[in-house]
Coordinates of C-alpha atoms in Angstrom, one line a residue:
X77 CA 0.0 0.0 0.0
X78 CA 1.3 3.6 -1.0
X79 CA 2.5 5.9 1.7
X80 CA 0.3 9.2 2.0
X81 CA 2.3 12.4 2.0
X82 CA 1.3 14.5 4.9
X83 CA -0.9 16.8 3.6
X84 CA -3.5 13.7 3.0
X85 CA -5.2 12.0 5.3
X86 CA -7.7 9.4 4.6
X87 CA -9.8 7.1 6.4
X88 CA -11.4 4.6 4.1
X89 CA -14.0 3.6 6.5
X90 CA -15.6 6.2 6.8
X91 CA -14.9 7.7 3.7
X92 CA -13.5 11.2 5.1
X93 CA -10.6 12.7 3.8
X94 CA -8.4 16.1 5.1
X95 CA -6.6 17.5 2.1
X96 CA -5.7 20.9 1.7
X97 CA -6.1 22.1 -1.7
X98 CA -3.6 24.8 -1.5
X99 CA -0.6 22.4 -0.8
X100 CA 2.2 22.7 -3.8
X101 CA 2.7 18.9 -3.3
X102 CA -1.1 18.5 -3.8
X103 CA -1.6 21.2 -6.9
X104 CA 1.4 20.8 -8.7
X105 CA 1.1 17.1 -9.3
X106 CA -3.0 16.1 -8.5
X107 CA -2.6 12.4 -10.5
X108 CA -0.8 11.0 -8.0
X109 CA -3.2 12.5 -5.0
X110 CA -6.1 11.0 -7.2
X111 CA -4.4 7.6 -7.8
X112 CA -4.3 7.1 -3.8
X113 CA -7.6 8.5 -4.0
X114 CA -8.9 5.6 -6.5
X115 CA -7.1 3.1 -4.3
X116 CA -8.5 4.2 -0.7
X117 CA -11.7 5.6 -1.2
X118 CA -12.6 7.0 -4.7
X119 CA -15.8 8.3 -3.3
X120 CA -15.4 11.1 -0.5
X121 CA -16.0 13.6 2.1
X122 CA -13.6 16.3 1.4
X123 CA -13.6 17.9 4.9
X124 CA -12.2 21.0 4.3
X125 CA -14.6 21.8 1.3
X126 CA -17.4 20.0 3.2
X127 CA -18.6 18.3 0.3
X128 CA -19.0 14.7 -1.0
X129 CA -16.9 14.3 -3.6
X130 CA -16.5 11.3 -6.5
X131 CA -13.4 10.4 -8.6
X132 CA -14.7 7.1 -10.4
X133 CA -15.2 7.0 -13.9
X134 CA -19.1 5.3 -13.4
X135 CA -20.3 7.5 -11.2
X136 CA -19.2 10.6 -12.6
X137 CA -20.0 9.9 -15.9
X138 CA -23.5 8.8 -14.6
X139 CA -23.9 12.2 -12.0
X140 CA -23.2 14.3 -15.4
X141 CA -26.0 12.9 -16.9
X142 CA -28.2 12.3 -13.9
X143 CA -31.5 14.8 -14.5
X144 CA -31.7 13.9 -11.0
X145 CA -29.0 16.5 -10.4
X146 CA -28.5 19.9 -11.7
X147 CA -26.6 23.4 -12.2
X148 CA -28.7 25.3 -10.8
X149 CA -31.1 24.7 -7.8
X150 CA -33.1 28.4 -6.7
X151 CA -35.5 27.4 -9.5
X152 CA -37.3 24.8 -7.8
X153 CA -36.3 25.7 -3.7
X154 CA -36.1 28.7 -1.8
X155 CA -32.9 30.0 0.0
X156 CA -34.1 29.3 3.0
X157 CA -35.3 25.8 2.5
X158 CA -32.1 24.7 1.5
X159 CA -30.1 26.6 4.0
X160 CA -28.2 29.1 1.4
X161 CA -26.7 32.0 2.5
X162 CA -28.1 35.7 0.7
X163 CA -26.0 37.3 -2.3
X164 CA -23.4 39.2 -0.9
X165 CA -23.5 43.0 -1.9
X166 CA -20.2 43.4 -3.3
X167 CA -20.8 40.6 -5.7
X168 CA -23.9 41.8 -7.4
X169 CA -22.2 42.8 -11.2
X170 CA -20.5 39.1 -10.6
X171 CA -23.9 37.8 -9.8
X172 CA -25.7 39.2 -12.6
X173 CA -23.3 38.5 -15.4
X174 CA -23.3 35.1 -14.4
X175 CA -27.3 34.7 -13.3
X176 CA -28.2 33.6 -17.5
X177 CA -25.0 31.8 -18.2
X178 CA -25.0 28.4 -20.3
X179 CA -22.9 26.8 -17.4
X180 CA -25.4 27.4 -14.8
X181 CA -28.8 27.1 -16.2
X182 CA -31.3 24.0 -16.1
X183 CA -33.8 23.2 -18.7
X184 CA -35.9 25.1 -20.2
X185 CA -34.2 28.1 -20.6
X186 CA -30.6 26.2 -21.1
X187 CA -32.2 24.6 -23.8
X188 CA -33.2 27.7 -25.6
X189 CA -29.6 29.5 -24.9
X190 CA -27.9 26.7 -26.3
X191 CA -30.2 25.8 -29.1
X192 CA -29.2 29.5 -30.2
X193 CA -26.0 29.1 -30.0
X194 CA -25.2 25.8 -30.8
X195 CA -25.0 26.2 -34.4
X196 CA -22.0 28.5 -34.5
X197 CA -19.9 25.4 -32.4
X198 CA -20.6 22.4 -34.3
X199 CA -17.8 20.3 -36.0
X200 CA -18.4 21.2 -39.2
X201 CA -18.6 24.8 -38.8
X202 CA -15.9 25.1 -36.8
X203 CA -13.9 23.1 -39.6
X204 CA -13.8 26.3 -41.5
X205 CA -11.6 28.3 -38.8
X206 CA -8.9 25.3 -40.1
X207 CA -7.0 27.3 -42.1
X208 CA -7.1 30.5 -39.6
X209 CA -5.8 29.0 -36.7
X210 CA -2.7 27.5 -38.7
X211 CA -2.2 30.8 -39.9
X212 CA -2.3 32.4 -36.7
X213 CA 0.5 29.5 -35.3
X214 CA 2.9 30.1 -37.9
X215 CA 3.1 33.3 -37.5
X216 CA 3.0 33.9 -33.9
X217 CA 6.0 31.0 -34.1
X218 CA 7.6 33.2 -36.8
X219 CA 7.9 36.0 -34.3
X220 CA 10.0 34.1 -31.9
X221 CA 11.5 31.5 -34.2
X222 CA 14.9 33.1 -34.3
X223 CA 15.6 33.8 -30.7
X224 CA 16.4 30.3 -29.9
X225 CA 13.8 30.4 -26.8
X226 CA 10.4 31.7 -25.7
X227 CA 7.9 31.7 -22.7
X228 CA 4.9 29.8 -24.5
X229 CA 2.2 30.8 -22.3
X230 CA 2.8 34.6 -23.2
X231 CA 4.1 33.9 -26.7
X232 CA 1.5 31.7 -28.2
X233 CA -0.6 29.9 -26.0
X234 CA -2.5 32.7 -24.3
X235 CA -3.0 34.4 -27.6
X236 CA -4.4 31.5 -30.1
X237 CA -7.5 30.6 -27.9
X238 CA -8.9 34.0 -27.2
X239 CA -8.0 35.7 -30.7
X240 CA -10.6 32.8 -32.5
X241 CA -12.9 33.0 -29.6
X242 CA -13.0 36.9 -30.4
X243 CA -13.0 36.6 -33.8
X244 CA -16.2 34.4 -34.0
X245 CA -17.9 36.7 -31.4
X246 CA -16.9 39.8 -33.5
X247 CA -14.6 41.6 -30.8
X248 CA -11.3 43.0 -32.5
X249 CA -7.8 41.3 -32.0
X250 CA -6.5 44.4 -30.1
X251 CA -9.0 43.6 -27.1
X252 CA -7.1 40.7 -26.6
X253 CA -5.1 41.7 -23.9
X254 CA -8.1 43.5 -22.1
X255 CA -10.3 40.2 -22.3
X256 CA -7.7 38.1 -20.6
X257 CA -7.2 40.5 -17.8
X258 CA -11.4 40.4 -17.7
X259 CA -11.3 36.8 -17.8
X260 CA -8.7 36.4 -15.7
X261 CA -10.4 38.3 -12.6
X262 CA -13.4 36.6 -13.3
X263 CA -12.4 33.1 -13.2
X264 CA -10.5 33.8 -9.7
X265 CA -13.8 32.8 -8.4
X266 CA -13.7 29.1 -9.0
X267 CA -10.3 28.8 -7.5
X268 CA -9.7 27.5 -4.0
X269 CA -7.3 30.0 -3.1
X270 CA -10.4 32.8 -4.1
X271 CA -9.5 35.9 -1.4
X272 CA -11.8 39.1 -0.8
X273 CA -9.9 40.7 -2.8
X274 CA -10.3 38.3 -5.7
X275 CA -13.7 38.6 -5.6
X276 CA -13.5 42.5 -5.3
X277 CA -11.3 42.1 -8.7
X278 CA -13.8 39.7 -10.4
X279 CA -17.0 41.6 -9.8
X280 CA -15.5 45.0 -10.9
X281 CA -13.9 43.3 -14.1
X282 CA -17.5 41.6 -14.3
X283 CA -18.9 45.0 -14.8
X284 CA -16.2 46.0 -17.1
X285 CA -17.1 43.2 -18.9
X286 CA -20.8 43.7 -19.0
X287 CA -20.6 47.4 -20.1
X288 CA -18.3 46.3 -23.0
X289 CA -20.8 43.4 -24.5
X290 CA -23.4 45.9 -23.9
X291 CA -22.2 48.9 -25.8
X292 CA -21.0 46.0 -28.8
X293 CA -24.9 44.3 -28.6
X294 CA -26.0 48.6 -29.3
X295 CA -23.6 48.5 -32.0
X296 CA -24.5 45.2 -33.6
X297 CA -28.0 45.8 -33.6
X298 CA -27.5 49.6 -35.6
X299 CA -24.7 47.3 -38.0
X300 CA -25.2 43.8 -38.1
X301 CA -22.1 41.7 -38.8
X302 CA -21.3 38.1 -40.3
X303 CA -20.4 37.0 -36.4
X304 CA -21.8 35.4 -33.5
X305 CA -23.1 37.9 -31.7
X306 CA -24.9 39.5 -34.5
X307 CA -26.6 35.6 -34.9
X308 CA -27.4 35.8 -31.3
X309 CA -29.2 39.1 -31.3
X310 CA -31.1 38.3 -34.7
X311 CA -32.0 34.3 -34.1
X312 CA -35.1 33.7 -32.7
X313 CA -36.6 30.3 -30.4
X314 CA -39.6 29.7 -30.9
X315 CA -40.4 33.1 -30.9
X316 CA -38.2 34.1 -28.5
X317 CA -34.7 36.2 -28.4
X318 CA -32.2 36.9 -26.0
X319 CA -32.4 39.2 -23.8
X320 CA -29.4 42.0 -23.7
X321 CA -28.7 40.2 -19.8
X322 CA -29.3 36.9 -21.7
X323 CA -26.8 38.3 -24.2
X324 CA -24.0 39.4 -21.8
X325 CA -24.0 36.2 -19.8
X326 CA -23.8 34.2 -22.6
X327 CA -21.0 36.1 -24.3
X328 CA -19.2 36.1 -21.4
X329 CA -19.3 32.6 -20.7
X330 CA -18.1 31.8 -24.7
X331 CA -15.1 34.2 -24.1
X332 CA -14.1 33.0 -20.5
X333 CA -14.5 29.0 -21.7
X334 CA -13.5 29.5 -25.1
X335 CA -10.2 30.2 -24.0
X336 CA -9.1 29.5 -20.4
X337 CA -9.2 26.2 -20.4
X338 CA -7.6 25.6 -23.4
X339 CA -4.1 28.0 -22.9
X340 CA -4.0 25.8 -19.6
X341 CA -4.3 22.5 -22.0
X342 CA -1.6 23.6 -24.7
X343 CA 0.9 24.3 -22.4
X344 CA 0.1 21.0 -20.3
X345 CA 0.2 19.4 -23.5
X346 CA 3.2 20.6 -24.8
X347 CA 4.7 19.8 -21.1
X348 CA 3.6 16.1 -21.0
X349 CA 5.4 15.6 -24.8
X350 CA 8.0 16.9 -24.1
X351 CA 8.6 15.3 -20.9
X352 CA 7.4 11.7 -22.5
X353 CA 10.2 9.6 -24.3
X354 CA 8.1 9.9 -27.4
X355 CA 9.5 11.4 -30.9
X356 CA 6.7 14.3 -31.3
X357 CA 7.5 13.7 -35.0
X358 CA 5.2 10.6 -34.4
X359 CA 2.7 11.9 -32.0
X360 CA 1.8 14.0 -35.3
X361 CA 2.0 11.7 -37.5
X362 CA -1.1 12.4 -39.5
X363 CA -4.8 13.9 -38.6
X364 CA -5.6 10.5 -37.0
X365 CA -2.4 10.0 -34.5
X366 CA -2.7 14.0 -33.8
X367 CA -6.5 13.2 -32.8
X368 CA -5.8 9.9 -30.4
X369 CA -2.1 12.2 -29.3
X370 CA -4.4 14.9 -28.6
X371 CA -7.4 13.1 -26.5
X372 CA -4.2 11.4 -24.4
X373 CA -3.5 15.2 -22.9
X374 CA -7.0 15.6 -22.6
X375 CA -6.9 12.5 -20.3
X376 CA -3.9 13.1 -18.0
X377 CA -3.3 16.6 -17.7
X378 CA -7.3 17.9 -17.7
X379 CA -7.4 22.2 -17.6
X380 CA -10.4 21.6 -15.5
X381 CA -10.6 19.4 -13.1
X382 CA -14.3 20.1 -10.7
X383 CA -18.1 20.0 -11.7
X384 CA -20.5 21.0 -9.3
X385 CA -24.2 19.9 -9.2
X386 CA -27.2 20.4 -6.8
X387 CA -29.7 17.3 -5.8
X388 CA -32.9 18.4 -7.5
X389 CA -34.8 15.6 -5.4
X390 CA -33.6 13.1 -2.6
X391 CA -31.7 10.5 -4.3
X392 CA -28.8 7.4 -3.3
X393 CA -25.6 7.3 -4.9
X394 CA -22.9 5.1 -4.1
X395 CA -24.3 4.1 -0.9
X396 CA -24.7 7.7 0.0
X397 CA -28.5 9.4 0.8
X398 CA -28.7 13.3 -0.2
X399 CA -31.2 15.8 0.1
X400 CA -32.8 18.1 -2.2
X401 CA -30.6 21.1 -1.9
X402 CA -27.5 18.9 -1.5
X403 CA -24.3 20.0 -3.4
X404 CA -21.4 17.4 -4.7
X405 CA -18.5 17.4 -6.9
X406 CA -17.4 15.4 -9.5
X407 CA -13.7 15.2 -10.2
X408 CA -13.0 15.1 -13.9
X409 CA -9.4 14.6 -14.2
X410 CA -9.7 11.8 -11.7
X411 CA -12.4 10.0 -13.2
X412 CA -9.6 10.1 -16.3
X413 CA -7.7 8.0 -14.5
X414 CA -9.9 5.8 -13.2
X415 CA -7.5 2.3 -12.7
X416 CA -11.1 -0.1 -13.8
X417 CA -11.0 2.1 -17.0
X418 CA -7.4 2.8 -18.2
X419 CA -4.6 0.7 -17.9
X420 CA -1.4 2.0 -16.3
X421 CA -3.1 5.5 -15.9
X422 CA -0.4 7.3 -14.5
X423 CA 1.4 6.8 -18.1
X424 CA 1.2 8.8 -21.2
X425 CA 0.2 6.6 -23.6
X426 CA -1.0 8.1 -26.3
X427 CA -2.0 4.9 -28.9
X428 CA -4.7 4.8 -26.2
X429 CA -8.1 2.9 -27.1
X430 CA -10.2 3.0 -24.0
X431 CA -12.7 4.7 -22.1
X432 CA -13.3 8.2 -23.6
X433 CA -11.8 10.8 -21.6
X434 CA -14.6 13.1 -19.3
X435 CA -12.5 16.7 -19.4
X436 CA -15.3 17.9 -21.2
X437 CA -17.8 16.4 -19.3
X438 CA -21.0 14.6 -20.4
X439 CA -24.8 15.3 -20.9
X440 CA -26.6 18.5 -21.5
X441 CA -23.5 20.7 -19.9
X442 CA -21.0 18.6 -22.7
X443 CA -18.6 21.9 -23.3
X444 CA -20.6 23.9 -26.0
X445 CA -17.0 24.9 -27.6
X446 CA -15.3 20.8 -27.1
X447 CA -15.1 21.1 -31.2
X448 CA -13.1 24.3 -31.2
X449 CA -10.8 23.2 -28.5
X450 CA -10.2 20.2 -30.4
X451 CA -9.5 22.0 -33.6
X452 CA -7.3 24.4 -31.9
X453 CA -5.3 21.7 -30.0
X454 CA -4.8 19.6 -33.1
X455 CA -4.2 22.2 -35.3
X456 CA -1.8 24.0 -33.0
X457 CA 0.1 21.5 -31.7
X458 CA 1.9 19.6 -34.9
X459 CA 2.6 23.3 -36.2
X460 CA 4.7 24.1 -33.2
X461 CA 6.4 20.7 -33.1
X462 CA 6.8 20.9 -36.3
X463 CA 8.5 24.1 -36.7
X464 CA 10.8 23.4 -33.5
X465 CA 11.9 20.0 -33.7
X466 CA 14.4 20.7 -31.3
X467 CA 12.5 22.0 -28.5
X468 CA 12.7 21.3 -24.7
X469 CA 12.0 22.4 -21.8
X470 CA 14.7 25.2 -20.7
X471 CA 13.6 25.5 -17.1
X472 CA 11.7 23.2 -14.3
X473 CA 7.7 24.4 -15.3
X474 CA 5.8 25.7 -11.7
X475 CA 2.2 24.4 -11.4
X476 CA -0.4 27.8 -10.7
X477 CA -1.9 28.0 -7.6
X478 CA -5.2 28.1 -9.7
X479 CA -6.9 24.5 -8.4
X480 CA -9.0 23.6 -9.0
X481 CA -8.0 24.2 -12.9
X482 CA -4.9 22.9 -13.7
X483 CA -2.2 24.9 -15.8
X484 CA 1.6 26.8 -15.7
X485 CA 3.1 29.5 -14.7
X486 CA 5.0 29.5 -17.5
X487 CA 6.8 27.5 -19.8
X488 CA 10.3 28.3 -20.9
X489 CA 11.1 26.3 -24.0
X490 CA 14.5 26.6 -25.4
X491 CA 15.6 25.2 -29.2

């Protein structure tokens, strides 16, 4: 049996376990926390989040398709039946940007937001951007090509995700800088290290925000554009259109999770390759290796790594009775490795023919832009290994303190 290090402790009886989240052994290298996890007790009581929490594949495949549980929970129970504190005051802009987004809404209005924007994010629309993306790699690696070394992060990861995400929106490339500081800010509140003064940040950049989508929904609706937002103002439901709060959320939500998690998952990538004894050369083989190279990162190095969902209704899991108004968490990345699913699961492996990875979860929340990460990520990925064949890893990467998404400091790649 595996020594825990001392910032775990769990007792496998009762299923209770003390780990603090903001541990550099814990943060920087999760896997291994979630393989003793797996072993000792794969379902939890996290103590100091004082939540259940699950890690195996089954059941949180099954809880992210369970109608049993949901995003949200004020639309069928009343704060004070389930015991949940009032809005704080110095989160109302926070509150409001995020009170119509995709990732918190239940049926029927989820249904209606994503029916309207669904159509912009499927495969074969997204296809199209192909050629753009590549274009934007090249020459974002021709800018650095010929100092010998770069910090990818700054250099070309941060910039590739949120310049398509804009592009389809309709925001110029020059607010690219400005949308990451937004996003950044906002964001802080799903981190376990969130402070007062990171929620201070997030709500004031959430207004920011707001009043920028605002003032480009006015100008939209006088100019109408071939771009997303322009489709979202003009499409109807059945009937129906979005709302400008409607609006705002949504846009926000596309911007924040069309590129967050995926600067976090090029640089993990591009980390895990290098540090693998495989010849990149042949992890990009063709489109076909490059997709199964691709899913392997997805697997073992997740950006995101925690949903949350409420118990609509009393209901038994895993041995386990909770209440309407109950809230767990399912760990993605560690139902990725999931020992009754993937073989050696600590390993890179990218020839891979198993269990389909959960990092973009399942069921009606399945990430809305899954087919433009993709597309980015395999795009992206052969260029750069392409163009640097010689690349490696110039100095020791440092985990974030971000958990519970999963990402670099930086990565200081040398050629």
């Amino acid at each position: 049996m595996d020594t825990l290090p001392d910032f775990l402790r769990i007792d496998p009886v009762l299923r209770r376990v003390s780990l603090d989240g903001r541990n550099p052994g814990f943060y920087s290298d999760p896997n291994r926390v979630y393989a003793l996890l797996h072993q000792h007790c794969p379902t939890f009581y996290w103590e100091e989040q004082k939540q259940w929490f699950f890690t195996g594949y089954d059941h949180v495949n099954a809880l992210l398709r369970d109608r049993r549980f949901g995003r949200q929970i004020l639309h069928i129970a009343s704060r004070e039946e389930i015991g949940l504190a009032e809005p704080e005051p110095h989160l109302q802009n926070f509150d409001l940007a995020e009170r119509y987004s995709l990732l918190e809404l239940e049926p029927p209005e989820h249904t209606r937001l994503r029916t309207l924007v669904n159509r912009a994010f499927v495969s074969r629309h997204i296809e199209r951007l192909r050629p753009e993306i590549a274009a934007l790699a090249e020459s974002l690696i021709d800018g650095f090509e010929k100092d010998g070394r770069t910090e990818l992060l700054s250099s070309f990861a941060d910039i590739i995700p949120v310049t398509m995400i804009a592009r389809m929106i309709g925001i110029p490339d020059e607010m690219g800088p400005q949308l990451l500081k937004w996003s950044h800010d906002y964001v802080g509140m799903y981190m376990f290290k969130r402070t007062k003064e990171d929620e201070f940040a997030a709500d004031r950049s959430a207004k920011e925000f707001a009043d920028y989508v605002k003032s480009l929904i006015a100008e939209r609706r006088r100019q109408p554009r071939e771009d997303l937002l322009t489709h979202m103002i003009h499409t109807e439901h059945k009937g129906q259109y979005l709302t400008d709060d409607e609006l705002v959320s949504t846009t926000i939500v596309l911007l924040n999770a069309g590129h967050e998690a995926t600067v976090h998952q090029i640089g993990n990538s591009v980390r895990v390759i290098l540090d693998s004894e495989f010849d990149p050369a042949n992890l990009f083989a063709d489109e076909a290796v490059t997709e199964r190279t691709v899913d392997e990162t997805l697997r073992i190095c997740a950006p995101v790594h925690i949903f949350q969902r409420w118990a609509l209704e009393d209901v038994e899991i895993d041995g386990l009775s909770f209440k309407r108004g109950d809230k767990v968490s399912l760990i993605l990345a560690a139902a990725n490795l999931d020992p009754k699913k993937f073989s050696d699961p600590l390993a890179f492996q990218p020839g891979r023919q198993e269990a389909p990875n959960l990092s973009f979860g399942a069921g009606i929340h399945f990430c809305i832009g899954a087919p433009l990460a993709r597309l980015e990520l395999n795009t992206v990925l052969p260029i750069l290994f392409r163009r640097l064949p010689s690349m490696r890893i110039a100095h020791p990467p440092v985990v974030k303190d971000v958990y519970h998404f999963h990402g670099l400091e930086r990565l200081d790649l040398a050629w």
